[in-house]
mmCIF file of C-alpha atoms in Angstrom:
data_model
loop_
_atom_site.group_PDB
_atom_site.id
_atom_site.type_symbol
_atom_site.label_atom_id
_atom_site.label_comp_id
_atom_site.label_asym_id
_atom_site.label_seq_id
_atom_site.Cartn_x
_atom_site.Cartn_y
_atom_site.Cartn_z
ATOM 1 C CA UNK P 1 156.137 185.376 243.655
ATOM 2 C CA UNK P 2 158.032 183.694 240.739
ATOM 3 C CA UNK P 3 156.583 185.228 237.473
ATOM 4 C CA UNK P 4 157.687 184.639 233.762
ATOM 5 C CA UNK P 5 155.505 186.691 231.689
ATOM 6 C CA UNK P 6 155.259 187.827 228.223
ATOM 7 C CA UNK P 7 154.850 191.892 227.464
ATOM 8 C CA UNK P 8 152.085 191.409 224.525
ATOM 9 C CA UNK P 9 149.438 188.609 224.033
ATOM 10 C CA UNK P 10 149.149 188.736 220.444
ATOM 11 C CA UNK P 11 151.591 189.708 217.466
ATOM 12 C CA UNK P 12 150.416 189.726 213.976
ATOM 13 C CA UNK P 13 153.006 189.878 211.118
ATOM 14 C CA UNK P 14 153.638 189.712 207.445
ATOM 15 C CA UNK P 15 154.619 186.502 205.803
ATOM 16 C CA UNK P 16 158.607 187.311 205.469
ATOM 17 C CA UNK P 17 159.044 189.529 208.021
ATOM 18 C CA UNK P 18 160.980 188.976 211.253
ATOM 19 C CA UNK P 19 158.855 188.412 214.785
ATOM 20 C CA UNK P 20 159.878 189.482 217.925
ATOM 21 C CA UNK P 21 158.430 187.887 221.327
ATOM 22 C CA UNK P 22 159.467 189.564 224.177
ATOM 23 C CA UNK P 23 159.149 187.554 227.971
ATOM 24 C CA UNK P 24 160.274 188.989 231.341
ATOM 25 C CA UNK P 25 161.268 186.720 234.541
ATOM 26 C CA UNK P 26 161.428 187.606 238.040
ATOM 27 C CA UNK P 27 163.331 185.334 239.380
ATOM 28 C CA UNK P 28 167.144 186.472 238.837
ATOM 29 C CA UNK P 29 167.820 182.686 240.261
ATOM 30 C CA UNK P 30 166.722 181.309 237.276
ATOM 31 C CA UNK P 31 169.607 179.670 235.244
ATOM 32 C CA UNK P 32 168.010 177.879 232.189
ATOM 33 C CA UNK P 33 165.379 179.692 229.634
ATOM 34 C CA UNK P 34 163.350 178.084 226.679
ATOM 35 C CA UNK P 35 160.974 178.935 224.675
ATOM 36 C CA UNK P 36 158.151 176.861 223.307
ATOM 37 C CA UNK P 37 155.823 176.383 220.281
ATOM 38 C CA UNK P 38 152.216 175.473 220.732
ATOM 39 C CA UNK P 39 150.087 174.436 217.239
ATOM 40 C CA UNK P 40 146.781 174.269 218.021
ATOM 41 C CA UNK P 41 145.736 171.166 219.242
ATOM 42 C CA UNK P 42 148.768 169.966 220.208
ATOM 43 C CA UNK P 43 151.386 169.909 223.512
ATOM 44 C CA UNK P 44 153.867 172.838 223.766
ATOM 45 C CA UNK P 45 157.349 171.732 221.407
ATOM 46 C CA UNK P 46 160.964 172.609 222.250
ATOM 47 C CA UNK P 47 162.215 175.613 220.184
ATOM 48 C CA UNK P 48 164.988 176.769 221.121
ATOM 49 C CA UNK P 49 166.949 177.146 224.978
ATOM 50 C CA UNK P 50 169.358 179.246 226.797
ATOM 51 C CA UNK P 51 171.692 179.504 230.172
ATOM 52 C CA UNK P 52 172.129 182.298 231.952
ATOM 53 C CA UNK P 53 175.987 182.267 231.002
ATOM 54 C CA UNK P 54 174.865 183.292 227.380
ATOM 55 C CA UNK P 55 173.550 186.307 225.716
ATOM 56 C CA UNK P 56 172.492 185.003 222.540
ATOM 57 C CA UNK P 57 171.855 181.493 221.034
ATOM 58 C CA UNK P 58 170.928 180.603 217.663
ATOM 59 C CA UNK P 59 169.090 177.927 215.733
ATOM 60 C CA UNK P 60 167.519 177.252 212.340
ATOM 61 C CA UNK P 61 165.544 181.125 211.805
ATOM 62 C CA UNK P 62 165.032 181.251 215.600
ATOM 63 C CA UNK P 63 167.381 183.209 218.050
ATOM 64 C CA UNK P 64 166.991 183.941 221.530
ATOM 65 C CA UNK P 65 168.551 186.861 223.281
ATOM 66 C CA UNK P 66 168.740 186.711 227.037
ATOM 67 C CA UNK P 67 169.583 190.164 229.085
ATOM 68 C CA UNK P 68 169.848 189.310 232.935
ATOM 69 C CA UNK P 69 170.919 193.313 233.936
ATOM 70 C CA UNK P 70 166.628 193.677 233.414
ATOM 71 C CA UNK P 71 165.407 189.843 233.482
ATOM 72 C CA UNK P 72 164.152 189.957 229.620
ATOM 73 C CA UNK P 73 164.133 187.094 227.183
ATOM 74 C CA UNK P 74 163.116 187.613 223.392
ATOM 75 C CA UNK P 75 162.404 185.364 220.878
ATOM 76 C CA UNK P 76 163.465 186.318 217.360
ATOM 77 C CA UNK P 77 162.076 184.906 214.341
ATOM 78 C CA UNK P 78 163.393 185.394 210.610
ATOM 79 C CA UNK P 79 161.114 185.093 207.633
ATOM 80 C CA UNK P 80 158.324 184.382 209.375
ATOM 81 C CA UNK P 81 156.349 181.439 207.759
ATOM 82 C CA UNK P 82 152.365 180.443 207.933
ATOM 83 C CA UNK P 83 154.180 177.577 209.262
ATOM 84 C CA UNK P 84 155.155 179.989 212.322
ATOM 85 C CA UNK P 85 151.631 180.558 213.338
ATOM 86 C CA UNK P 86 151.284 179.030 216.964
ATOM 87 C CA UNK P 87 151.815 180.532 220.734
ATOM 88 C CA UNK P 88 154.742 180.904 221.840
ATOM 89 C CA UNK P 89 155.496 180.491 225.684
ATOM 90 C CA UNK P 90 159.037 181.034 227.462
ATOM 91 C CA UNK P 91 159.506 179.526 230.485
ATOM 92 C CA UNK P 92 162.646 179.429 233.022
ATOM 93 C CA UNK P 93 163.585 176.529 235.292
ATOM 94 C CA UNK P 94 163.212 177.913 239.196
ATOM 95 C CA UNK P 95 163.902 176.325 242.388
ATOM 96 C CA UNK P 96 164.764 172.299 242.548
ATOM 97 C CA UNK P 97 162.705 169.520 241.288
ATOM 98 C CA UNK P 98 163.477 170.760 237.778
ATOM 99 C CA UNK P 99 159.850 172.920 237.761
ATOM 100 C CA UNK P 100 159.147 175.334 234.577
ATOM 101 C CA UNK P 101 157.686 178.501 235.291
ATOM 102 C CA UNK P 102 155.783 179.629 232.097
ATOM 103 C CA UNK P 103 154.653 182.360 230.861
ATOM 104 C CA UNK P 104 151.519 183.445 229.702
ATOM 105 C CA UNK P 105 151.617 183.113 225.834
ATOM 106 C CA UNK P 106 151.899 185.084 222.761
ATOM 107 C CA UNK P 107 149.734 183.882 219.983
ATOM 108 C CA UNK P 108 151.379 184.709 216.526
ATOM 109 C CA UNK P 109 149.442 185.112 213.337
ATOM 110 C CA UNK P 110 151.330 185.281 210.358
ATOM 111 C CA UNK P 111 149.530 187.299 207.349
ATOM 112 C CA UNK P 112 150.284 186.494 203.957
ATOM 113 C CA UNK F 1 160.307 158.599 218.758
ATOM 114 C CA UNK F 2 159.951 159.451 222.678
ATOM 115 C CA UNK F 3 156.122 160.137 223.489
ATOM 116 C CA UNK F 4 154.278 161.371 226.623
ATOM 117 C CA UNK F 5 150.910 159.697 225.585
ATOM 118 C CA UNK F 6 147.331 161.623 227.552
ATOM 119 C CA UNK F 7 144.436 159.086 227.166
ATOM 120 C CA UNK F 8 142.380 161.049 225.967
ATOM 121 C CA UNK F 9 142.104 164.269 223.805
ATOM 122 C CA UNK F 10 138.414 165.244 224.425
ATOM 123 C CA UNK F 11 136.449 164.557 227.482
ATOM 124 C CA UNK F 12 132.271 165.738 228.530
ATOM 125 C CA UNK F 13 131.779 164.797 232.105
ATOM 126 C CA UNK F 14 128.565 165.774 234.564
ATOM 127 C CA UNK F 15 129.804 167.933 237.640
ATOM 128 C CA UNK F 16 130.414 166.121 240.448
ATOM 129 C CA UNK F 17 131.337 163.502 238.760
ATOM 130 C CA UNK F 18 135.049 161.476 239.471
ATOM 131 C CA UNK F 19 137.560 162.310 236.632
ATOM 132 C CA UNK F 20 140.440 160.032 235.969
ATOM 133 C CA UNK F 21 143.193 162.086 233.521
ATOM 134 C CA UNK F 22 146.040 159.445 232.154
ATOM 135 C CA UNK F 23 149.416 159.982 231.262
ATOM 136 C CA UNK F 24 152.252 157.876 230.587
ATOM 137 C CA UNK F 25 155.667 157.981 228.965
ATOM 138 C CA UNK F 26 158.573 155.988 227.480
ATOM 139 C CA UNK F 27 161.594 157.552 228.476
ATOM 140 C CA UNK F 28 162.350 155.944 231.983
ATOM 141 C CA UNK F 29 161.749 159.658 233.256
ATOM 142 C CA UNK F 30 161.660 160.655 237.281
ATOM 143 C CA UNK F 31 159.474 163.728 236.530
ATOM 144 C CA UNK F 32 156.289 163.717 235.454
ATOM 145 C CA UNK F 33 154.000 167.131 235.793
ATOM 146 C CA UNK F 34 150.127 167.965 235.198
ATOM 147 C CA UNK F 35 149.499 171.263 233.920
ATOM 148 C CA UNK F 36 146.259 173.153 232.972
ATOM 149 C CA UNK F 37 146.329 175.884 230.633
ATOM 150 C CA UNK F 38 143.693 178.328 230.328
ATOM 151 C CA UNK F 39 143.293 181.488 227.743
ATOM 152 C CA UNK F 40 145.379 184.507 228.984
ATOM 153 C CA UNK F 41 146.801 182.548 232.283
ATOM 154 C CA UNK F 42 149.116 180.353 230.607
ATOM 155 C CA UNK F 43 150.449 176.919 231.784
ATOM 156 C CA UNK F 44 149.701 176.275 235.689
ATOM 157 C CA UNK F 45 151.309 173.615 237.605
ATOM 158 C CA UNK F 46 148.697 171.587 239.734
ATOM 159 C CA UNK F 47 150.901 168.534 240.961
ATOM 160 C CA UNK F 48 154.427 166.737 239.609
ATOM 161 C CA UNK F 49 155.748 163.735 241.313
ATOM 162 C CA UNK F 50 159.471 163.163 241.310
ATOM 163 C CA UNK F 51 159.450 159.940 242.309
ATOM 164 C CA UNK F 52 157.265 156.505 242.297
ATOM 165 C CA UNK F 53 154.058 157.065 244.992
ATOM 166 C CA UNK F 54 156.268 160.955 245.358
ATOM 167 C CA UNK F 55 153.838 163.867 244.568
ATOM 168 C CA UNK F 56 154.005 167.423 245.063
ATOM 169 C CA UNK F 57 151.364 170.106 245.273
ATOM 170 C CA UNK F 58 151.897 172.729 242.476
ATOM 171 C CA UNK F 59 150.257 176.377 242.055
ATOM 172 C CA UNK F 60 147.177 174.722 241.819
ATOM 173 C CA UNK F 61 146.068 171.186 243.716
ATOM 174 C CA UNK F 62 142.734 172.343 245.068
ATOM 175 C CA UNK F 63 140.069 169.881 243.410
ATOM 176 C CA UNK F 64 143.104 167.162 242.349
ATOM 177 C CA UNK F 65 144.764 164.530 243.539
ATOM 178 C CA UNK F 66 147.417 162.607 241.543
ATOM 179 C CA UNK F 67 148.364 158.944 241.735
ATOM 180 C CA UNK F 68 152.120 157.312 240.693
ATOM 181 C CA UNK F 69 152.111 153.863 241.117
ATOM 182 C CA UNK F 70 154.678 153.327 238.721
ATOM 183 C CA UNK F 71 157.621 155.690 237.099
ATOM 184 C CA UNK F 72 155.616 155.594 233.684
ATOM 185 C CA UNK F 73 152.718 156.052 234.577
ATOM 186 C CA UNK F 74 150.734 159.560 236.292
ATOM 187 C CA UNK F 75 147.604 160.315 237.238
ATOM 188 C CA UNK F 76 145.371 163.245 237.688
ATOM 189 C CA UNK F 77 142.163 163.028 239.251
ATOM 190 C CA UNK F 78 139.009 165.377 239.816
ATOM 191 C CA UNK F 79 137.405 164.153 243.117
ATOM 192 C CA UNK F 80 134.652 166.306 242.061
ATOM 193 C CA UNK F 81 134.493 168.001 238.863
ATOM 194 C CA UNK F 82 133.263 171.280 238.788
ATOM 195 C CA UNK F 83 132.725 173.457 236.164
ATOM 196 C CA UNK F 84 135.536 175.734 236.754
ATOM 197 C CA UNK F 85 137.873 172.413 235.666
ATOM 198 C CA UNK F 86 136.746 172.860 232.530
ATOM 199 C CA UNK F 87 140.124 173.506 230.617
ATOM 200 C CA UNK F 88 142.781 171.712 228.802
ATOM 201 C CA UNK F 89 145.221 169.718 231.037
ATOM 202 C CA UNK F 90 148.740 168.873 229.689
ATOM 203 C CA UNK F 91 151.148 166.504 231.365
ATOM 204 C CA UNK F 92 155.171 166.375 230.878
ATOM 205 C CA UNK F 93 158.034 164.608 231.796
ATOM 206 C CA UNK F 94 162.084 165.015 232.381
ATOM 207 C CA UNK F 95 164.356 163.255 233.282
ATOM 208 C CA UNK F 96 166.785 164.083 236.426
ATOM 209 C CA UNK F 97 169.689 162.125 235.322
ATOM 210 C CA UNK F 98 170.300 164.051 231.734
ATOM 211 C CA UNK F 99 169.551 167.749 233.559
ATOM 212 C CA UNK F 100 167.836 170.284 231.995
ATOM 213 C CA UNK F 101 169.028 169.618 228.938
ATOM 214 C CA UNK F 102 165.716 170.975 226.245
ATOM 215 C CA UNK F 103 162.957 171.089 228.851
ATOM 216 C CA UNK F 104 159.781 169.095 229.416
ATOM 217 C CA UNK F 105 158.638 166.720 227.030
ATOM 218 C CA UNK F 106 154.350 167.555 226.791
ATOM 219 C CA UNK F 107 151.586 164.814 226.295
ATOM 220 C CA UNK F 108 148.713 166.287 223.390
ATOM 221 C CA UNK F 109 147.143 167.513 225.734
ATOM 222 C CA UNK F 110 143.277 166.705 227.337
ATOM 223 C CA UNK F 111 140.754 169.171 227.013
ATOM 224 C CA UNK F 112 138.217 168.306 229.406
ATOM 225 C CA UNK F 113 134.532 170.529 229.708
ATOM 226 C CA UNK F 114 132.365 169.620 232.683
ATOM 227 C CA UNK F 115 128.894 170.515 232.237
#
């Protein structure tokens, strides 16, 4: 079936260095990617998004980089922050009714 | 500021007991989705409705039923909790007439433990 899953479930960085969150999708119909932040406690935010007629897209310290040849998203973050601490899901829009397929999570943990 | 408001953020109820899960919005939006989302598994669709008194079974429906009686407002309901409900249940919206444009907009999220 439809999958959009994420390669590790846990990352754990320096404060300053960069993160990387890797995601792969199955479903090469998919035309719309974006990645969410989850603090705990709180509903999954809007980071950052992407069509599948784009490689890269870039926002305030986040860019995402989107290769369709092997269905792989990643999630690049620059200077990570304590403020960065939080899963991070990606998630791809499949099939009508304008469902997200998510992924299961990567929890980062930033380390001063 | 746009919301997708959940009743509740923590809820104890007895199994077999009948669980009403509210969620309603501000934005005028057609689509309006329940998740739960349990360690390790992610966000799993259960039911979305795209349309007043509309509803769709997600991944997930066995144990729920939803109700839409009107575009802000969407229900989820445990005929019977169980003890295997016991998660945290997030519900979304989009609209249909903007696109796709940034995704869902998620609710705080209920985390619900049936004992």
């Amino acid at each position: 079936g439809e999958s959009v899953g994420l390669h590790l479930p846990t990352l754990s960085v320096q404060e300053g260095d960069n993160s990387i969150i890797n995601c792969a999708y199955s479903n090469s119909a998919s035309d719309y990617f974006i990645w969410y932040k989850q603090e705990s406690g709180k509903g999954p935010q809007f980071i950052i998004d992407i069509r599948s007629n784009m490689d890269k897209r870039q926002g305030q310290r986040v860019t995402v980089l989107l290769n369709k040849t092997v269905k792989h998203l990643s999630l690049q973050i620059a200077a990570t922050q304590p403020g960065d601490s939080a899963v991070y899901f990606c998630a791809g829009f499949s099939g009508g009714y304008n469902k997200l397929i998510f992924g299961a999570g990567t929890r980062l943990a930033v380390h001063p | 500021d746009v919301k997708v408001t959940q009743s509740s953020r923590y809820l104890v109820k007895r199994t077999g007991e009948k669980v009403f899960l509210e969620c309603v919005q501000d934005m005028d939006h057609e689509n309006m989705f329940w998740y739960r989302q349990d360690p390790g598994l992610g966000l799993r669709l259960i039911y979305f409705s795209y349309d007043v008194k509309m509803k769709e079974k997600g991944d997930i429906p066995e144990g729920y039923s939803v109700s839409r009686e009107k575009k802000e407002r969407f229900s989820l309901i445990l005929e019977s909790a169980s003890t295997n409900q016991t998660s945290m249940y997030l519900c979304a919206s989009i609209s249909t007439g903007t696109g796709r444009n940034y995704g869902y907009t998620f609710g705080s999220g209920t985390r619900l433990t049936v004992v």
